[in-house]
Coordinates of C-alpha atoms and ligand atoms in Angstrom, one line a residue:
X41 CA -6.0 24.5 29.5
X42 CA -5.2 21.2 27.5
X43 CA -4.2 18.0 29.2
X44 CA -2.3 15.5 27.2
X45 CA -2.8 11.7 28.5
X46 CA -0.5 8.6 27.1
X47 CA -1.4 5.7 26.7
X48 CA 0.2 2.4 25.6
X49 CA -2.2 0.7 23.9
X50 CA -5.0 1.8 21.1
X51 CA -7.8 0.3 23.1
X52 CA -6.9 1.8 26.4
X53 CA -7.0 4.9 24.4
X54 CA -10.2 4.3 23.1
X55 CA -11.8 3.6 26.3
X56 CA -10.0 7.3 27.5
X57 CA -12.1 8.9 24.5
X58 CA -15.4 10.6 24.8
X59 CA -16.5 13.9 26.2
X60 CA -14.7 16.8 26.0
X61 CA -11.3 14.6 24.4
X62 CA -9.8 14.4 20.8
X63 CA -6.9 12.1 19.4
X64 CA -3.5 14.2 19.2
X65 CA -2.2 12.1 16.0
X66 CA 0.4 13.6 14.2
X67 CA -0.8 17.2 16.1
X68 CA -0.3 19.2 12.5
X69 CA -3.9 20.7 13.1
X70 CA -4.5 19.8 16.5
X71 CA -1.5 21.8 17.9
X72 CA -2.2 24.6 16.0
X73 CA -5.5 24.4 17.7
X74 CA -3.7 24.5 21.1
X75 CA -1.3 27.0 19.8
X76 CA -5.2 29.2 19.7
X77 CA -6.5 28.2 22.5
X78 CA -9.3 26.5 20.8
X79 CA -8.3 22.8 21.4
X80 CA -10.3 20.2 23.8
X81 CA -9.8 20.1 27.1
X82 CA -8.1 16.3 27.1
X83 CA -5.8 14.9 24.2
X84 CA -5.3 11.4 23.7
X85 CA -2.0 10.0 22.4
X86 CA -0.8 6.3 22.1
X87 CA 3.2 5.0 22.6
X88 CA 2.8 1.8 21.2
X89 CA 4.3 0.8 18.1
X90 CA 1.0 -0.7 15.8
X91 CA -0.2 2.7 14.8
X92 CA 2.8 3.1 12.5
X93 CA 2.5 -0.6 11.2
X94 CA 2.4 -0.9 7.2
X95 CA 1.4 -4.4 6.4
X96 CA 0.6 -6.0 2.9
X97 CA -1.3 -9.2 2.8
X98 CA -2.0 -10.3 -0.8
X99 CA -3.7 -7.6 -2.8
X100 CA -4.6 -4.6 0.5
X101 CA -2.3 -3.1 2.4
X102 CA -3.2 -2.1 6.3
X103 CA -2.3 1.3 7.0
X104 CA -2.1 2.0 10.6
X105 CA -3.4 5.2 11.3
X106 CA 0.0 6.7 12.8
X107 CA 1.8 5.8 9.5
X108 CA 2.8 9.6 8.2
X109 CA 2.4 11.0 4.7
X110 CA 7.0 10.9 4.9
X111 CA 6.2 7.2 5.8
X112 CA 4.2 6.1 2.7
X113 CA 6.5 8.3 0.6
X114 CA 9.4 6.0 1.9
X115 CA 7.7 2.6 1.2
X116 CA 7.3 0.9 -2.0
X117 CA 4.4 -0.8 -1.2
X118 CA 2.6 2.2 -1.5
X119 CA 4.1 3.4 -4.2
X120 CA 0.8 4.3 -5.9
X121 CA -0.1 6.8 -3.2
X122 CA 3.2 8.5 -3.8
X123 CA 1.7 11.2 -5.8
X124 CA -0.5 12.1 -3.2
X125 CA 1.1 12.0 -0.3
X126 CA 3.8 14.0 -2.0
X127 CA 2.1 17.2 -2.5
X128 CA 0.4 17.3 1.1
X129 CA 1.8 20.7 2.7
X130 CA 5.8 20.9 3.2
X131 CA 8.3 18.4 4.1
X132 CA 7.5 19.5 7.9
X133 CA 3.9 18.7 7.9
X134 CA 4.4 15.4 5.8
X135 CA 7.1 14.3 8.5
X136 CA 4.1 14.5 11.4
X137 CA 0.4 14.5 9.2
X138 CA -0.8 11.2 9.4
X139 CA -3.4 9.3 7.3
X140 CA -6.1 9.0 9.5
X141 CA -5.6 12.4 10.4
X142 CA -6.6 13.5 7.2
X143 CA -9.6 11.5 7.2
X144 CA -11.0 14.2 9.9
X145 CA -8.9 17.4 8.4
X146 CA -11.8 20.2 7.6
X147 CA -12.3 21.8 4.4
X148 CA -10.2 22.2 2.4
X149 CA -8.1 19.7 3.4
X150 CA -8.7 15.7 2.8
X151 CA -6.3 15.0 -0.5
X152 CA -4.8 12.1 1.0
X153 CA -9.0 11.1 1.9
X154 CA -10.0 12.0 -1.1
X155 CA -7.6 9.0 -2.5
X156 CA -8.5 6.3 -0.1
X157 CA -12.5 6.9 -1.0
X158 CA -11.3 6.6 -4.5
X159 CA -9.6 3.5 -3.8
X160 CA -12.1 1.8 -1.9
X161 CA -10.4 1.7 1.6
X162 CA -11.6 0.9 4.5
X163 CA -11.6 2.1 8.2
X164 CA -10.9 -0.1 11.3
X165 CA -11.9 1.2 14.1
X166 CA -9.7 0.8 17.4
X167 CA -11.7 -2.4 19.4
X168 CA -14.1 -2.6 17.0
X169 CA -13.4 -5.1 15.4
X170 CA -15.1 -4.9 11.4
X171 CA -14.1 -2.5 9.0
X172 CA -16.2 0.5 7.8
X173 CA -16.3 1.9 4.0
X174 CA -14.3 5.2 4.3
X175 CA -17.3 7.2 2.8
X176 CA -18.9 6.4 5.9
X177 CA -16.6 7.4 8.1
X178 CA -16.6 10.4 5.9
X179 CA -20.2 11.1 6.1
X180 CA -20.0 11.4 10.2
X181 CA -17.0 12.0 11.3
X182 CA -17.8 13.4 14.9
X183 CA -18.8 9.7 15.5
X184 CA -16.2 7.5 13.4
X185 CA -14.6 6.7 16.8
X186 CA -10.7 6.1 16.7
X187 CA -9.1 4.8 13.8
X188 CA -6.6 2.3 14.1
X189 CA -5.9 1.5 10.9
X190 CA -6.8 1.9 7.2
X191 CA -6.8 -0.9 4.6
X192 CA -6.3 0.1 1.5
X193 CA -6.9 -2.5 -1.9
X194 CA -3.6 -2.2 -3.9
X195 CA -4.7 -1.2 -7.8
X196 CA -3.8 -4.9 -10.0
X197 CA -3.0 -2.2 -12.7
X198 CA -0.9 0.7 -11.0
X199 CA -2.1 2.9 -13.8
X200 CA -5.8 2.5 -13.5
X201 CA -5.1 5.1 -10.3
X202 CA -4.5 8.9 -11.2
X203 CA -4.2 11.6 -9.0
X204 CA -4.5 15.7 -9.4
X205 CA -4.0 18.7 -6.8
X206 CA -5.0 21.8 -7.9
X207 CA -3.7 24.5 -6.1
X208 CA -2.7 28.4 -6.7
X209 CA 0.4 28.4 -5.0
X210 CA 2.7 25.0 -6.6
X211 CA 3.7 22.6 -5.3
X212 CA 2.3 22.4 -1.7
X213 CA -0.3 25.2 -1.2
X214 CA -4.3 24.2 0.1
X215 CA -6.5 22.7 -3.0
X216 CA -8.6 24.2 -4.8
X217 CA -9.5 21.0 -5.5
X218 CA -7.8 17.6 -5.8
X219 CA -9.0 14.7 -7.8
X220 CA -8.7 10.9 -7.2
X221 CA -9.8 8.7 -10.0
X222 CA -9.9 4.6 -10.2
X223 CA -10.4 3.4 -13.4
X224 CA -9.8 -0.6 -13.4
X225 CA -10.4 -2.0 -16.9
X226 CA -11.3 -5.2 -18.3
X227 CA -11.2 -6.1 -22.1
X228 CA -10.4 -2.3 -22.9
X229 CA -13.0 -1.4 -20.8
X230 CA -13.8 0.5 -17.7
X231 CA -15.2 -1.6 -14.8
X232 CA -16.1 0.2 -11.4
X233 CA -15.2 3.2 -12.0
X234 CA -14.4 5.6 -8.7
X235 CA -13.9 9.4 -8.8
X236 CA -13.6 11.7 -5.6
X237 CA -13.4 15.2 -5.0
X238 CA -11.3 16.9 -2.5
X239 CA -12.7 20.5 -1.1
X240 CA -15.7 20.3 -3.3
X241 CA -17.9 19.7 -0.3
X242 CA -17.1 19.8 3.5
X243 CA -15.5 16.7 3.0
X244 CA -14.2 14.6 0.2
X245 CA -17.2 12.8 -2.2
X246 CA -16.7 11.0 -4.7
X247 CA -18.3 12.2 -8.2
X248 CA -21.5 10.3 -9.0
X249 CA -21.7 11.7 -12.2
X250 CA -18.0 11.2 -13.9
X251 CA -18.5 7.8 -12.5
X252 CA -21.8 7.0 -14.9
X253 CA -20.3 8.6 -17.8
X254 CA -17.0 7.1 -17.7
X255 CA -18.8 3.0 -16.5
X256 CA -18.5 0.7 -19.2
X257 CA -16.3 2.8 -21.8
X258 CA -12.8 2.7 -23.4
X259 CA -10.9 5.3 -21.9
X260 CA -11.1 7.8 -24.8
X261 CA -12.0 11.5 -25.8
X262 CA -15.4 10.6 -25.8
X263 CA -16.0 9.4 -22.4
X264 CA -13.5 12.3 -21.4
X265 CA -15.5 14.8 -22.5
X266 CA -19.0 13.1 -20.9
X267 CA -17.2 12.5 -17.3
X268 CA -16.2 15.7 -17.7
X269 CA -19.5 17.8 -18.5
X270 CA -21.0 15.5 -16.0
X271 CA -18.3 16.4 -13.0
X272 CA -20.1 18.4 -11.0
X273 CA -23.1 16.8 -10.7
X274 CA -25.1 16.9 -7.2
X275 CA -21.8 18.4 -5.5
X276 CA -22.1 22.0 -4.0
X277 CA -18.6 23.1 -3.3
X278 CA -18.3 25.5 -0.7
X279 CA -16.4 29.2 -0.8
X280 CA -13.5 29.8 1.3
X281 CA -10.9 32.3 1.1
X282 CA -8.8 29.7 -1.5
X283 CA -11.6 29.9 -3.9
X284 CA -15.6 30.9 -4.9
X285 CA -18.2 28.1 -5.2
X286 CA -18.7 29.3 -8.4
X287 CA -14.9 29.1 -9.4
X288 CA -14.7 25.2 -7.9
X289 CA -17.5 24.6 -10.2
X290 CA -16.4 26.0 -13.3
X291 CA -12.8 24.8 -13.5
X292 CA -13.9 20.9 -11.9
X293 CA -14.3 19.7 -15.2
X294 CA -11.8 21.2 -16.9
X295 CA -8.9 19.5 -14.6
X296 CA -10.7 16.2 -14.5
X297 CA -10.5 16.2 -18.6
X298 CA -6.8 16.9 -17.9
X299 CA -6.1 13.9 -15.3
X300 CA -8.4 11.7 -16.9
X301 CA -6.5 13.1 -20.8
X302 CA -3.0 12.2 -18.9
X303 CA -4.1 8.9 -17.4
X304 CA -5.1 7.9 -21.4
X305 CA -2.0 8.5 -22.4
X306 CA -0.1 6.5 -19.7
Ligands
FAD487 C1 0.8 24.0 6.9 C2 -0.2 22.9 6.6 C3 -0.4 22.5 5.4 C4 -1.3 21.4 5.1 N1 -1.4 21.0 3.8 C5 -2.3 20.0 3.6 C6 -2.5 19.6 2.2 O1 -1.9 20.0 1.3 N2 -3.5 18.6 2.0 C7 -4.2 18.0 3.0 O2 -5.0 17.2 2.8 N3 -4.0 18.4 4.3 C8 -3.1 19.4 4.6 N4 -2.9 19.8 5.9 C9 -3.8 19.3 7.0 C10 -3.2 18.2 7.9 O3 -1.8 18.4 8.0 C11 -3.3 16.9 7.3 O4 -4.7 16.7 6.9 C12 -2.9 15.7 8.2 O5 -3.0 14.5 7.5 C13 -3.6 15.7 9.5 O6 -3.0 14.6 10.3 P1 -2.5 14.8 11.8 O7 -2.0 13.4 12.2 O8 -1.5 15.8 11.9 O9 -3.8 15.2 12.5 P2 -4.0 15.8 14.0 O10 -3.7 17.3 13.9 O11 -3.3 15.0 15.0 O12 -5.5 15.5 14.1 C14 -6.5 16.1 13.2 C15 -7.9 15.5 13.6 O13 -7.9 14.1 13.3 C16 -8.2 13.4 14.5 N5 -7.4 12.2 14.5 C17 -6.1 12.0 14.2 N6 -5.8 10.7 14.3 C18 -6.9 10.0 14.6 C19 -7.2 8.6 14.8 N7 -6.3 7.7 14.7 N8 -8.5 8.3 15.0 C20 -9.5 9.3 15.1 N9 -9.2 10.6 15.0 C21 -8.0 11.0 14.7 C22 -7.8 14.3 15.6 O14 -8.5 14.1 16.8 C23 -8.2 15.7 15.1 O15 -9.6 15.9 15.1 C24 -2.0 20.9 6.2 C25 -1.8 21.3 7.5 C26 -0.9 22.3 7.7 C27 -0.8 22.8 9.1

């Protein structure tokens, strides 16, 4: 049997975690898990209002982890995250999923994480004070602790940030893949270039080798075509029943020439 316990605040929460207890955020996975009979033995909510807090505060914007994929869709602060919060499940699951629930959704979910890493957010942990890189949240997620909130840098140039889901059933099925790419530029060109993978690893990474090809260019065919060939580099996609390793391999490329071909164009 699962026990729900409320509290008010975020730290008295995290001082509840630990053992055999998970956070019930927005519940679109956990309650499934419950529905199984699979779920923890303790879940953790919160009442208070600062988990659903959107604040801007010159050129980031803090997240709180409550804030729901329907919630950034409303606000125009985060208008740049529109196309990605948009095509996470239906309108059902985007009125409950949170972000920092899909920081710790499994394979083949993490769209909406595969952005942040992209952008370069960062993770605040609940009473802890600093801020973590999201890849390293990422890279050990049994002990990233709770989230409280996610600050995000807002893109100077809007369209420097593109965004792809590829998935078999349109608009809303599970990825294939997905696709995040940050391509600031400075005199024509690119400068700290970021590109992450959803589902092409148990969880999002960005692309070490799109990055290197695409550092230091113009934005053209050229560099297209090397990010492109280089897309898969080091990353070892696992099979599910959406798609083959092979298959996530083999089409990678192909869809990042055709975000990276779009975003040219813009
Ligand atoms: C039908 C359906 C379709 C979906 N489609 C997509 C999709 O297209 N793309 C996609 O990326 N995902 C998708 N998802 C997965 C999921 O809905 C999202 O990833 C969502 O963002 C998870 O957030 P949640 O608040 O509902 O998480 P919950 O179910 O509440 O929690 C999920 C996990 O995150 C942990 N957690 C939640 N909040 C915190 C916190 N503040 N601190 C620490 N841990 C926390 C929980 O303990 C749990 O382990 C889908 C799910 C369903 C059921």
């Amino acid at each position: 049997m699962t026990v729900v316990e409320t509290y008010p605040t975020l730290d008295q929460a995290a001082r509840a975690m630990g053992g055999d207890a998970a956070f019930l955020g927005g519940g679109t996975l956990v309650m499934r898990a419950v529905n199984e009979g699979v779920a923890p033995a303790r879940l953790i909510r919160v009442t208070g209002p600062g988990l659903s807090e959107l604040r801007v505060s010159g050129d980031s914007v803090r997240i709180g982890a409550g804030v729901t994929m329907a919630d950034v869709l409303a606000s125009r602060d985060l208008e740049f995250l529109h196309p990605v919060a948009r095509v996470i499940g239906g309108p059902q699951v985007r009125n409950m999923a949170t972000v920092a629930g899909n920081l710790f959704a499994a394979h083949p979910f993490g769209d909406f994480a595969a952005a942040l890493l992209a952008l370069d957010a960062r993770v605040i942990g609940a009473g802890q004070g600093g801020a973590r890189p999201v890849a390293d949240v990422l890279r050990d997620r049994a002990r990233a602790g709770l989230v409280a909130a996610i600050e995000v840098p807002r893109p100077r140039d809007p369209k420097a940030f593109g965004f792809l889901k590829v998935s078999r059933v349109k608009p809303r099925g599970v990825s294939i893949l997905s696709i995040a790419a940050y391509l600031p530029r400075e005199g024509g060109r690119i400068r700290g270039a970021r590109v992450a993978f959803g589902a092409m690893g148990p969880v999002p990474l960005r692309s070490s080798g799109a990055e290197r090809a695409l550092e230091g260019q113009s934005l053209g065919a050229a560099a297209i075509d090397s990010a492109a060939s280089a897309a898969t580099e080091g990353l070892d996609p696992p099979t599910d029943e959406i798609a083959s390793a092979w298959y996530r391999k083999e089409v990678a490329g192909v869809h990042l020439k055709r975000l990276l071909t779009d975003m040219e164009r813009r």
